Amino acid sequence: MAQMTMIQAITDAMRNELKNNEDVLVFGEDVGKNGGVFRATEGLQKEFGEDRVFDTPLAESGIGGLAAGLSVTGFRPVMEIQFFGFVFETFDAIAAQMARMRYRSGGVYNSPVTIRSPFGGGVKTPELHADSLEGLMAQTPGVKVVIPSTPYDAKGLLISAIRDNDPVVYLEHMKLYRSFRGEVPEEEYTIPLGKADVKREGKDLTIVTYGAMVHTSLKAAEELAKEGIEAEVIDLMTVSPLDIETIIASVEKTNRAIVVQEAQKQAGIAANVVAEINERAILSLEAPVLRVTAPDTVFPFASAEDTWLPSYKNVVEKAKEVINF
Amino acid sequence: MEKTKVIQDVESQFEMFQILNEEGEIVNEEAMPELSDEELKELMSRMVYTRIWDQRAISLNRQGRLGFYAPVAGQEASMLGSQFALEKQDWILPGYRDIPQIVYHGISLEQAFLWSRGHLKGGQMPEGVNVMMPQIIIGAQITQTAGVAMGLKRRSDNAVAITYTGDGGASQGDFYEGINFAGAYNVPAIFVVQNNRFAISVPVEKQSAAKTIAQKSVAAGIHGVQVDGMDILAVYAVTKEARERGLAGNGPTLIETMTYRYGPHTMAGDDPTRYRTSELDDEWEKKDPLVRFRKFLEGKNLWSEEDENKVVEQAKEDIKDAIKKADGAPKQKVTDLIDIMHEELPHNLKEQMEEYKEKESK
């Protein structure tokens, strides 16, 4: 099996789908000759031609409109938003257009668009490059929101996203692009959307998380294990819709849970997970479900990033609070 | 503002194109489109029909029997002349006022009424009718038109995509992005800006320093034309030319139709007397598209009072039938709406589906 970084796995998934289906088109700012600013589309234009993998004018709303229009004429666009902080420019195209295409047409049209975009902190970008805006998307009926944390997951989830017949927002944490390699089969495979993955089994506490915080949480779980606390780490992989079954099964086993997200605390995914646990498993709980998140400021200037982002130590502390409740 | 020579030169290039003047006289013989007598009569018939439909729709709205409605009287030539230049395989991306075009492109009056009423069947475009659901967000359809036109070009469908917005729509970022994308990719798209002079209440003079909307095509590097939107022959001719340009691989066209809506912005409480003078209304009613075209046809012995009455009666009857059919549409249920959110229901909607099935069975 090949060893790949997450970004290589992402490129591999797009290559697979460009080969697999002629209606798949990959486009965005700098995705052509340049292969994307992170090289996610490296080599794809050369391999599949300018007709299938192409640059767009620098206008995110236009890119979204182009994708929506192509989708109703039977194409399967994979559009890139260069950094997810730029999504505001194309929020209408995603939330008010693609996400409503099936509904607005009473089921006649659909928008099988994949919206790929790098996001997430820890890489010292300028403003609005690193923000965790998945909560905004998760509150948009009609779109799914997928966030992989490993190269293996990245490939299987992206292939599923591209094949999905409704719009999928696929967010790629920048810090994970090249931070490690993992085994990725060269042949195609899919990972179902809407399913979580138990990344570590444990009996004492459930840590529900996603994206880069999966790795932070796994590190915290190792620390906790040194003190005899066995944490189960659930990687949501799809943050909308949530895999309630996996979360609840785990909480019913461990009776304790925390939710870890890189995004700010207010509203968002973690709040939603807590609410679902309360509604479905409150009698299994030995302690309140607590959250580890960033504070409710805008994503910080680069020099304050390290202290703003949740660390594994924060996770360990919060886990102990719940264990010792 | 004093304009530079460059701007003055550009603006002087965009004089309004006209074939039929207010008196119903042909003023531009060489531009006269090749239309048979039957086709000319059909154009008149459609305008009369639409005028009656508009009157009936306003009345139905006042009785609480229609729902959302944006009046069209005054804009018939702009709407119907451009649609008449299309072929069945072409795509229309309408705004919420552009219902006559999509009815003549193949959706039924009944469906148009259901759309007005906010019924899911209103958006269910029939197989083979290449029409998008009327857009509510001003300008969103313009960027999508670039995408649809690109899709058509890739499929070699011998088809174009046409979209409609108003003078206010031409101020949106999506307008500039849409026409720019269409130009950059050289796709067969037609962008019609129906300049009816008011975006709800804001006059077109306050939208832009540009003298015309048509000249905005220059910045995008695409063809642009300003046309008399009360002259159905001129609107037809420029749209037909735009269609041929697109299919020949010569890129998109921006068409500004100079028109006027006699009625309010929508029937939801807009009062045009707050922002328009009756003098201005009178001035535009003198340009009426039906009056001048009727004169023209009468001069050719192609139109009579009998013809007119026949269309009026037909329209009234069709509307009565259509509203009756619309009344028979199934009552809208939340479960129907849950069902059309996704291809497959995610767990949360599955649960909510059960919840609403239970509620609706009571």
PDB file of N, CA and C in Angstrom, chain A residues 6 10 84 114-121 130-138 143-158 160-161 168-177 180 191-197 199 208-215 234-242 260-263 268-270:
ATOM      1  N   MET A   6      -1.992  13.685   3.349  1.00  0.00           N
ATOM      2  CA  MET A   6      -3.415  13.905   3.130  1.00  0.00           C
ATOM      3  C   MET A   6      -3.659  14.619   1.805  1.00  0.00           C
ATOM      4  N   ILE A  10      -5.943  13.422  -1.375  1.00  0.00           N
ATOM      5  CA  ILE A  10      -7.006  14.264  -1.956  1.00  0.00           C
ATOM      6  C   ILE A  10      -6.840  14.347  -3.474  1.00  0.00           C
ATOM      7  N   PHE A  84     -11.082  28.880   3.031  1.00  0.00           N
ATOM      8  CA  PHE A  84     -12.507  28.836   3.381  1.00  0.00           C
ATOM      9  C   PHE A  84     -13.042  30.159   3.934  1.00  0.00           C
ATOM     10  N   THR A 114     -19.230  19.315  -5.349  1.00  0.00           N
ATOM     11  CA  THR A 114     -18.339  19.198  -4.198  1.00  0.00           C
ATOM     12  C   THR A 114     -17.591  20.519  -4.057  1.00  0.00           C
ATOM     13  N   ILE A 115     -17.688  21.098  -2.867  1.00  0.00           N
ATOM     14  CA  ILE A 115     -17.008  22.358  -2.601  1.00  0.00           C
ATOM     15  C   ILE A 115     -15.816  22.039  -1.707  1.00  0.00           C
ATOM     16  N   ARG A 116     -14.636  22.021  -2.302  1.00  0.00           N
ATOM     17  CA  ARG A 116     -13.417  21.712  -1.534  1.00  0.00           C
ATOM     18  C   ARG A 116     -12.791  23.008  -1.045  1.00  0.00           C
ATOM     19  N   SER A 117     -12.274  22.971   0.185  1.00  0.00           N
ATOM     20  CA  SER A 117     -11.606  24.187   0.639  1.00  0.00           C
ATOM     21  C   SER A 117     -10.699  23.921   1.829  1.00  0.00           C
ATOM     22  N   PRO A 118      -9.491  24.510   1.811  1.00  0.00           N
ATOM     23  CA  PRO A 118      -8.610  24.422   2.970  1.00  0.00           C
ATOM     24  C   PRO A 118      -9.107  25.335   4.087  1.00  0.00           C
ATOM     25  N   PHE A 119      -8.923  24.899   5.317  1.00  0.00           N
ATOM     26  CA  PHE A 119      -9.332  25.716   6.459  1.00  0.00           C
ATOM     27  C   PHE A 119      -8.492  25.280   7.654  1.00  0.00           C
ATOM     28  N   GLY A 120      -8.703  25.935   8.753  1.00  0.00           N
ATOM     29  CA  GLY A 120      -8.121  25.471  10.011  1.00  0.00           C
ATOM     30  C   GLY A 120      -6.823  26.165  10.377  1.00  0.00           C
ATOM     31  N   GLY A 121      -6.595  26.260  11.684  1.00  0.00           N
ATOM     32  CA  GLY A 121      -5.479  27.064  12.183  1.00  0.00           C
ATOM     33  C   GLY A 121      -4.202  26.301  12.428  1.00  0.00           C
ATOM     34  N   ALA A 130      -7.808  30.900   7.820  1.00  0.00           N
ATOM     35  CA  ALA A 130      -7.733  29.733   8.699  1.00  0.00           C
ATOM     36  C   ALA A 130      -9.028  29.457   9.466  1.00  0.00           C
ATOM     37  N   ASP A 131     -10.018  30.286   9.293  1.00  0.00           N
ATOM     38  CA  ASP A 131     -11.215  30.193  10.143  1.00  0.00           C
ATOM     39  C   ASP A 131     -11.949  28.857  10.025  1.00  0.00           C
ATOM     40  N   SER A 132     -12.496  28.419  11.143  1.00  0.00           N
ATOM     41  CA  SER A 132     -13.304  27.195  11.162  1.00  0.00           C
ATOM     42  C   SER A 132     -14.773  27.593  11.024  1.00  0.00           C
ATOM     43  N   LEU A 133     -15.268  27.580   9.812  1.00  0.00           N
ATOM     44  CA  LEU A 133     -16.627  28.075   9.550  1.00  0.00           C
ATOM     45  C   LEU A 133     -17.603  26.934   9.273  1.00  0.00           C
ATOM     46  N   GLU A 134     -17.216  25.717   9.680  1.00  0.00           N
ATOM     47  CA  GLU A 134     -18.064  24.558   9.381  1.00  0.00           C
ATOM     48  C   GLU A 134     -19.435  24.662  10.034  1.00  0.00           C
ATOM     49  N   GLY A 135     -19.496  25.373  11.182  1.00  0.00           N
ATOM     50  CA  GLY A 135     -20.782  25.532  11.867  1.00  0.00           C
ATOM     51  C   GLY A 135     -21.799  26.278  11.005  1.00  0.00           C
ATOM     52  N   LEU A 136     -21.311  27.266  10.261  1.00  0.00           N
ATOM     53  CA  LEU A 136     -22.212  28.014   9.369  1.00  0.00           C
ATOM     54  C   LEU A 136     -22.802  27.075   8.319  1.00  0.00           C
ATOM     55  N   MET A 137     -21.940  26.237   7.779  1.00  0.00           N
ATOM     56  CA  MET A 137     -22.401  25.327   6.729  1.00  0.00           C
ATOM     57  C   MET A 137     -23.330  24.259   7.307  1.00  0.00           C
ATOM     58  N   ALA A 138     -23.001  23.825   8.527  1.00  0.00           N
ATOM     59  CA  ALA A 138     -23.803  22.754   9.136  1.00  0.00           C
ATOM     60  C   ALA A 138     -25.218  23.223   9.423  1.00  0.00           C
ATOM     61  N   VAL A 143     -26.991  20.827   2.530  1.00  0.00           N
ATOM     62  CA  VAL A 143     -25.583  20.478   2.266  1.00  0.00           C
ATOM     63  C   VAL A 143     -25.077  19.526   3.341  1.00  0.00           C
ATOM     64  N   LYS A 144     -24.151  18.677   2.941  1.00  0.00           N
ATOM     65  CA  LYS A 144     -23.435  17.851   3.907  1.00  0.00           C
ATOM     66  C   LYS A 144     -22.072  18.500   4.129  1.00  0.00           C
ATOM     67  N   VAL A 145     -21.533  18.298   5.311  1.00  0.00           N
ATOM     68  CA  VAL A 145     -20.232  18.898   5.617  1.00  0.00           C
ATOM     69  C   VAL A 145     -19.285  17.805   6.101  1.00  0.00           C
ATOM     70  N   VAL A 146     -18.210  17.632   5.369  1.00  0.00           N
ATOM     71  CA  VAL A 146     -17.281  16.526   5.609  1.00  0.00           C
ATOM     72  C   VAL A 146     -15.906  17.087   5.957  1.00  0.00           C
ATOM     73  N   ILE A 147     -15.274  16.515   6.983  1.00  0.00           N
ATOM     74  CA  ILE A 147     -13.944  16.972   7.391  1.00  0.00           C
ATOM     75  C   ILE A 147     -13.076  15.747   7.723  1.00  0.00           C
ATOM     76  N   PRO A 148     -12.149  15.393   6.846  1.00  0.00           N
ATOM     77  CA  PRO A 148     -11.304  14.226   7.116  1.00  0.00           C
ATOM     78  C   PRO A 148     -10.147  14.580   8.053  1.00  0.00           C
ATOM     79  N   SER A 149      -9.620  13.548   8.713  1.00  0.00           N
ATOM     80  CA  SER A 149      -8.468  13.805   9.589  1.00  0.00           C
ATOM     81  C   SER A 149      -7.250  12.956   9.234  1.00  0.00           C
ATOM     82  N   THR A 150      -7.409  12.021   8.296  1.00  0.00           N
ATOM     83  CA  THR A 150      -6.257  11.191   7.909  1.00  0.00           C
ATOM     84  C   THR A 150      -6.226  11.044   6.389  1.00  0.00           C
ATOM     85  N   PRO A 151      -5.071  10.683   5.837  1.00  0.00           N
ATOM     86  CA  PRO A 151      -4.992  10.480   4.387  1.00  0.00           C
ATOM     87  C   PRO A 151      -5.970   9.404   3.904  1.00  0.00           C
ATOM     88  N   TYR A 152      -6.082   8.314   4.640  1.00  0.00           N
ATOM     89  CA  TYR A 152      -6.990   7.231   4.230  1.00  0.00           C
ATOM     90  C   TYR A 152      -8.433   7.742   4.162  1.00  0.00           C
ATOM     91  N   ASP A 153      -8.851   8.411   5.213  1.00  0.00           N
ATOM     92  CA  ASP A 153     -10.222   8.941   5.243  1.00  0.00           C
ATOM     93  C   ASP A 153     -10.430   9.982   4.142  1.00  0.00           C
ATOM     94  N   ALA A 154      -9.400  10.810   3.944  1.00  0.00           N
ATOM     95  CA  ALA A 154      -9.525  11.904   2.971  1.00  0.00           C
ATOM     96  C   ALA A 154      -9.887  11.363   1.593  1.00  0.00           C
ATOM     97  N   LYS A 155      -9.228  10.290   1.190  1.00  0.00           N
ATOM     98  CA  LYS A 155      -9.493   9.754  -0.156  1.00  0.00           C
ATOM     99  C   LYS A 155     -10.897   9.147  -0.241  1.00  0.00           C
ATOM    100  N   GLY A 156     -11.217   8.296   0.708  1.00  0.00           N
ATOM    101  CA  GLY A 156     -12.521   7.610   0.656  1.00  0.00           C
ATOM    102  C   GLY A 156     -13.686   8.571   0.789  1.00  0.00           C
ATOM    103  N   LEU A 157     -13.509   9.569   1.624  1.00  0.00           N
ATOM    104  CA  LEU A 157     -14.591  10.548   1.819  1.00  0.00           C
ATOM    105  C   LEU A 157     -14.744  11.459   0.608  1.00  0.00           C
ATOM    106  N   LEU A 158     -13.618  11.831  -0.008  1.00  0.00           N
ATOM    107  CA  LEU A 158     -13.729  12.737  -1.159  1.00  0.00           C
ATOM    108  C   LEU A 158     -14.375  12.018  -2.345  1.00  0.00           C
ATOM    109  N   SER A 160     -16.577   9.669  -2.111  1.00  0.00           N
ATOM    110  CA  SER A 160     -18.009   9.645  -1.772  1.00  0.00           C
ATOM    111  C   SER A 160     -18.661  11.003  -1.995  1.00  0.00           C
ATOM    112  N   ALA A 161     -17.951  12.070  -1.617  1.00  0.00           N
ATOM    113  CA  ALA A 161     -18.499  13.428  -1.769  1.00  0.00           C
ATOM    114  C   ALA A 161     -18.761  13.728  -3.239  1.00  0.00           C
ATOM    115  N   VAL A 168     -21.878  18.834  -1.325  1.00  0.00           N
ATOM    116  CA  VAL A 168     -21.088  18.453  -0.154  1.00  0.00           C
ATOM    117  C   VAL A 168     -19.968  19.478   0.019  1.00  0.00           C
ATOM    118  N   VAL A 169     -19.873  20.031   1.211  1.00  0.00           N
ATOM    119  CA  VAL A 169     -18.749  20.906   1.541  1.00  0.00           C
ATOM    120  C   VAL A 169     -17.677  20.017   2.164  1.00  0.00           C
ATOM    121  N   TYR A 170     -16.518  19.993   1.561  1.00  0.00           N
ATOM    122  CA  TYR A 170     -15.433  19.093   1.973  1.00  0.00           C
ATOM    123  C   TYR A 170     -14.266  19.960   2.441  1.00  0.00           C
ATOM    124  N   LEU A 171     -14.034  19.956   3.744  1.00  0.00           N
ATOM    125  CA  LEU A 171     -13.046  20.879   4.312  1.00  0.00           C
ATOM    126  C   LEU A 171     -11.751  20.164   4.675  1.00  0.00           C
ATOM    127  N   GLU A 172     -10.664  20.773   4.234  1.00  0.00           N
ATOM    128  CA  GLU A 172      -9.343  20.159   4.375  1.00  0.00           C
ATOM    129  C   GLU A 172      -8.520  20.984   5.352  1.00  0.00           C
ATOM    130  N   HIS A 173      -8.226  20.391   6.509  1.00  0.00           N
ATOM    131  CA  HIS A 173      -7.468  21.152   7.507  1.00  0.00           C
ATOM    132  C   HIS A 173      -6.033  21.350   7.019  1.00  0.00           C
ATOM    133  N   MET A 174      -5.632  22.611   6.926  1.00  0.00           N
ATOM    134  CA  MET A 174      -4.330  22.920   6.333  1.00  0.00           C
ATOM    135  C   MET A 174      -3.166  22.286   7.087  1.00  0.00           C
ATOM    136  N   LYS A 175      -3.324  22.205   8.405  1.00  0.00           N
ATOM    137  CA  LYS A 175      -2.231  21.667   9.206  1.00  0.00           C
ATOM    138  C   LYS A 175      -2.017  20.176   8.937  1.00  0.00           C
ATOM    139  N   LEU A 176      -3.063  19.523   8.455  1.00  0.00           N
ATOM    140  CA  LEU A 176      -2.955  18.082   8.220  1.00  0.00           C
ATOM    141  C   LEU A 176      -2.455  17.739   6.816  1.00  0.00           C
ATOM    142  N   TYR A 177      -2.391  18.741   5.929  1.00  0.00           N
ATOM    143  CA  TYR A 177      -2.044  18.467   4.537  1.00  0.00           C
ATOM    144  C   TYR A 177      -0.776  17.624   4.393  1.00  0.00           C
ATOM    145  N   PHE A 180       1.806  14.412   8.200  1.00  0.00           N
ATOM    146  CA  PHE A 180       2.203  12.996   8.335  1.00  0.00           C
ATOM    147  C   PHE A 180       1.693  12.211   7.133  1.00  0.00           C
ATOM    148  N   ILE A 191     -15.823   5.879   1.622  1.00  0.00           N
ATOM    149  CA  ILE A 191     -16.216   5.861   3.036  1.00  0.00           C
ATOM    150  C   ILE A 191     -17.555   6.575   3.090  1.00  0.00           C
ATOM    151  N   PRO A 192     -18.582   5.943   3.647  1.00  0.00           N
ATOM    152  CA  PRO A 192     -19.909   6.575   3.600  1.00  0.00           C
ATOM    153  C   PRO A 192     -19.951   7.920   4.329  1.00  0.00           C
ATOM    154  N   LEU A 193     -20.669   8.873   3.742  1.00  0.00           N
ATOM    155  CA  LEU A 193     -20.868  10.169   4.401  1.00  0.00           C
ATOM    156  C   LEU A 193     -21.887   9.977   5.521  1.00  0.00           C
ATOM    157  N   GLY A 194     -21.727  10.750   6.569  1.00  0.00           N
ATOM    158  CA  GLY A 194     -22.683  10.644   7.676  1.00  0.00           C
ATOM    159  C   GLY A 194     -22.322   9.562   8.683  1.00  0.00           C
ATOM    160  N   LYS A 195     -21.125   8.983   8.530  1.00  0.00           N
ATOM    161  CA  LYS A 195     -20.681   7.954   9.482  1.00  0.00           C
ATOM    162  C   LYS A 195     -19.422   8.435  10.199  1.00  0.00           C
ATOM    163  N   ALA A 196     -19.404   8.221  11.507  1.00  0.00           N
ATOM    164  CA  ALA A 196     -18.213   8.570  12.286  1.00  0.00           C
ATOM    165  C   ALA A 196     -17.299   7.353  12.372  1.00  0.00           C
ATOM    166  N   ASP A 197     -16.097   7.578  12.850  1.00  0.00           N
ATOM    167  CA  ASP A 197     -15.128   6.491  12.983  1.00  0.00           C
ATOM    168  C   ASP A 197     -14.539   6.527  14.395  1.00  0.00           C
ATOM    169  N   LYS A 199     -11.670   6.225  16.446  1.00  0.00           N
ATOM    170  CA  LYS A 199     -10.231   6.217  16.175  1.00  0.00           C
ATOM    171  C   LYS A 199      -9.456   5.560  17.317  1.00  0.00           C
ATOM    172  N   VAL A 208     -15.570  13.282  21.571  1.00  0.00           N
ATOM    173  CA  VAL A 208     -16.116  13.443  20.218  1.00  0.00           C
ATOM    174  C   VAL A 208     -15.400  14.619  19.573  1.00  0.00           C
ATOM    175  N   THR A 209     -14.846  14.417  18.397  1.00  0.00           N
ATOM    176  CA  THR A 209     -14.061  15.472  17.771  1.00  0.00           C
ATOM    177  C   THR A 209     -14.001  15.275  16.260  1.00  0.00           C
ATOM    178  N   TYR A 210     -13.267  16.147  15.576  1.00  0.00           N
ATOM    179  CA  TYR A 210     -13.100  16.037  14.119  1.00  0.00           C
ATOM    180  C   TYR A 210     -11.949  16.926  13.679  1.00  0.00           C
ATOM    181  N   GLY A 211     -11.484  16.694  12.452  1.00  0.00           N
ATOM    182  CA  GLY A 211     -10.427  17.516  11.864  1.00  0.00           C
ATOM    183  C   GLY A 211      -9.118  17.370  12.612  1.00  0.00           C
ATOM    184  N   ALA A 212      -8.361  18.454  12.697  1.00  0.00           N
ATOM    185  CA  ALA A 212      -7.037  18.398  13.332  1.00  0.00           C
ATOM    186  C   ALA A 212      -7.143  18.027  14.800  1.00  0.00           C
ATOM    187  N   MET A 213      -8.292  18.340  15.418  1.00  0.00           N
ATOM    188  CA  MET A 213      -8.467  18.049  16.844  1.00  0.00           C
ATOM    189  C   MET A 213      -8.546  16.542  17.128  1.00  0.00           C
ATOM    190  N   VAL A 214      -8.719  15.731  16.083  1.00  0.00           N
ATOM    191  CA  VAL A 214      -8.664  14.277  16.265  1.00  0.00           C
ATOM    192  C   VAL A 214      -7.277  13.910  16.788  1.00  0.00           C
ATOM    193  N   HIS A 215      -6.264  14.506  16.199  1.00  0.00           N
ATOM    194  CA  HIS A 215      -4.876  14.187  16.584  1.00  0.00           C
ATOM    195  C   HIS A 215      -4.549  14.754  17.959  1.00  0.00           C
ATOM    196  N   ILE A 234     -13.836   9.544  19.124  1.00  0.00           N
ATOM    197  CA  ILE A 234     -14.690   9.426  17.936  1.00  0.00           C
ATOM    198  C   ILE A 234     -14.387  10.573  16.981  1.00  0.00           C
ATOM    199  N   ASP A 235     -14.011  10.201  15.756  1.00  0.00           N
ATOM    200  CA  ASP A 235     -13.787  11.180  14.694  1.00  0.00           C
ATOM    201  C   ASP A 235     -15.087  11.275  13.892  1.00  0.00           C
ATOM    202  N   LEU A 236     -15.743  12.418  13.965  1.00  0.00           N
ATOM    203  CA  LEU A 236     -17.056  12.539  13.302  1.00  0.00           C
ATOM    204  C   LEU A 236     -16.959  12.338  11.791  1.00  0.00           C
ATOM    205  N   MET A 237     -15.898  12.811  11.194  1.00  0.00           N
ATOM    206  CA  MET A 237     -15.665  12.763   9.732  1.00  0.00           C
ATOM    207  C   MET A 237     -16.715  13.531   8.932  1.00  0.00           C
ATOM    208  N   THR A 238     -17.982  13.285   9.200  1.00  0.00           N
ATOM    209  CA  THR A 238     -19.040  14.137   8.629  1.00  0.00           C
ATOM    210  C   THR A 238     -19.649  14.900   9.802  1.00  0.00           C
ATOM    211  N   VAL A 239     -19.592  16.225   9.768  1.00  0.00           N
ATOM    212  CA  VAL A 239     -20.140  16.993  10.896  1.00  0.00           C
ATOM    213  C   VAL A 239     -21.595  17.374  10.663  1.00  0.00           C
ATOM    214  N   SER A 240     -22.065  17.223   9.440  1.00  0.00           N
ATOM    215  CA  SER A 240     -23.485  17.383   9.153  1.00  0.00           C
ATOM    216  C   SER A 240     -23.839  16.521   7.956  1.00  0.00           C
ATOM    217  N   PRO A 241     -24.736  15.538   8.103  1.00  0.00           N
ATOM    218  CA  PRO A 241     -25.434  15.188   9.339  1.00  0.00           C
ATOM    219  C   PRO A 241     -24.531  14.395  10.287  1.00  0.00           C
ATOM    220  N   LEU A 242     -24.839  14.479  11.576  1.00  0.00           N
ATOM    221  CA  LEU A 242     -24.043  13.779  12.586  1.00  0.00           C
ATOM    222  C   LEU A 242     -24.393  12.293  12.625  1.00  0.00           C
ATOM    223  N   VAL A 260     -14.604  18.109  21.475  1.00  0.00           N
ATOM    224  CA  VAL A 260     -13.440  18.952  21.203  1.00  0.00           C
ATOM    225  C   VAL A 260     -13.526  19.496  19.781  1.00  0.00           C
ATOM    226  N   GLN A 261     -13.499  20.810  19.667  1.00  0.00           N
ATOM    227  CA  GLN A 261     -13.468  21.408  18.326  1.00  0.00           C
ATOM    228  C   GLN A 261     -12.523  22.598  18.308  1.00  0.00           C
ATOM    229  N   GLU A 262     -11.968  22.847  17.144  1.00  0.00           N
ATOM    230  CA  GLU A 262     -11.057  23.982  16.993  1.00  0.00           C
ATOM    231  C   GLU A 262     -11.838  25.293  16.864  1.00  0.00           C
ATOM    232  N   ALA A 263     -13.082  25.190  16.434  1.00  0.00           N
ATOM    233  CA  ALA A 263     -13.892  26.388  16.214  1.00  0.00           C
ATOM    234  C   ALA A 263     -14.265  27.042  17.545  1.00  0.00           C
ATOM    235  N   GLY A 268     -22.454  26.127  16.692  1.00  0.00           N
ATOM    236  CA  GLY A 268     -21.466  25.225  16.130  1.00  0.00           C
ATOM    237  C   GLY A 268     -21.686  23.748  16.411  1.00  0.00           C
ATOM    238  N   ILE A 269     -20.715  22.962  15.961  1.00  0.00           N
ATOM    239  CA  ILE A 269     -20.834  21.499  15.964  1.00  0.00           C
ATOM    240  C   ILE A 269     -20.865  20.939  17.392  1.00  0.00           C
ATOM    241  N   ALA A 270     -19.935  21.422  18.238  1.00  0.00           N
ATOM    242  CA  ALA A 270     -19.842  20.851  19.588  1.00  0.00           C
ATOM    243  C   ALA A 270     -21.151  21.061  20.348  1.00  0.00           C
TER     244      ALA A 270
END
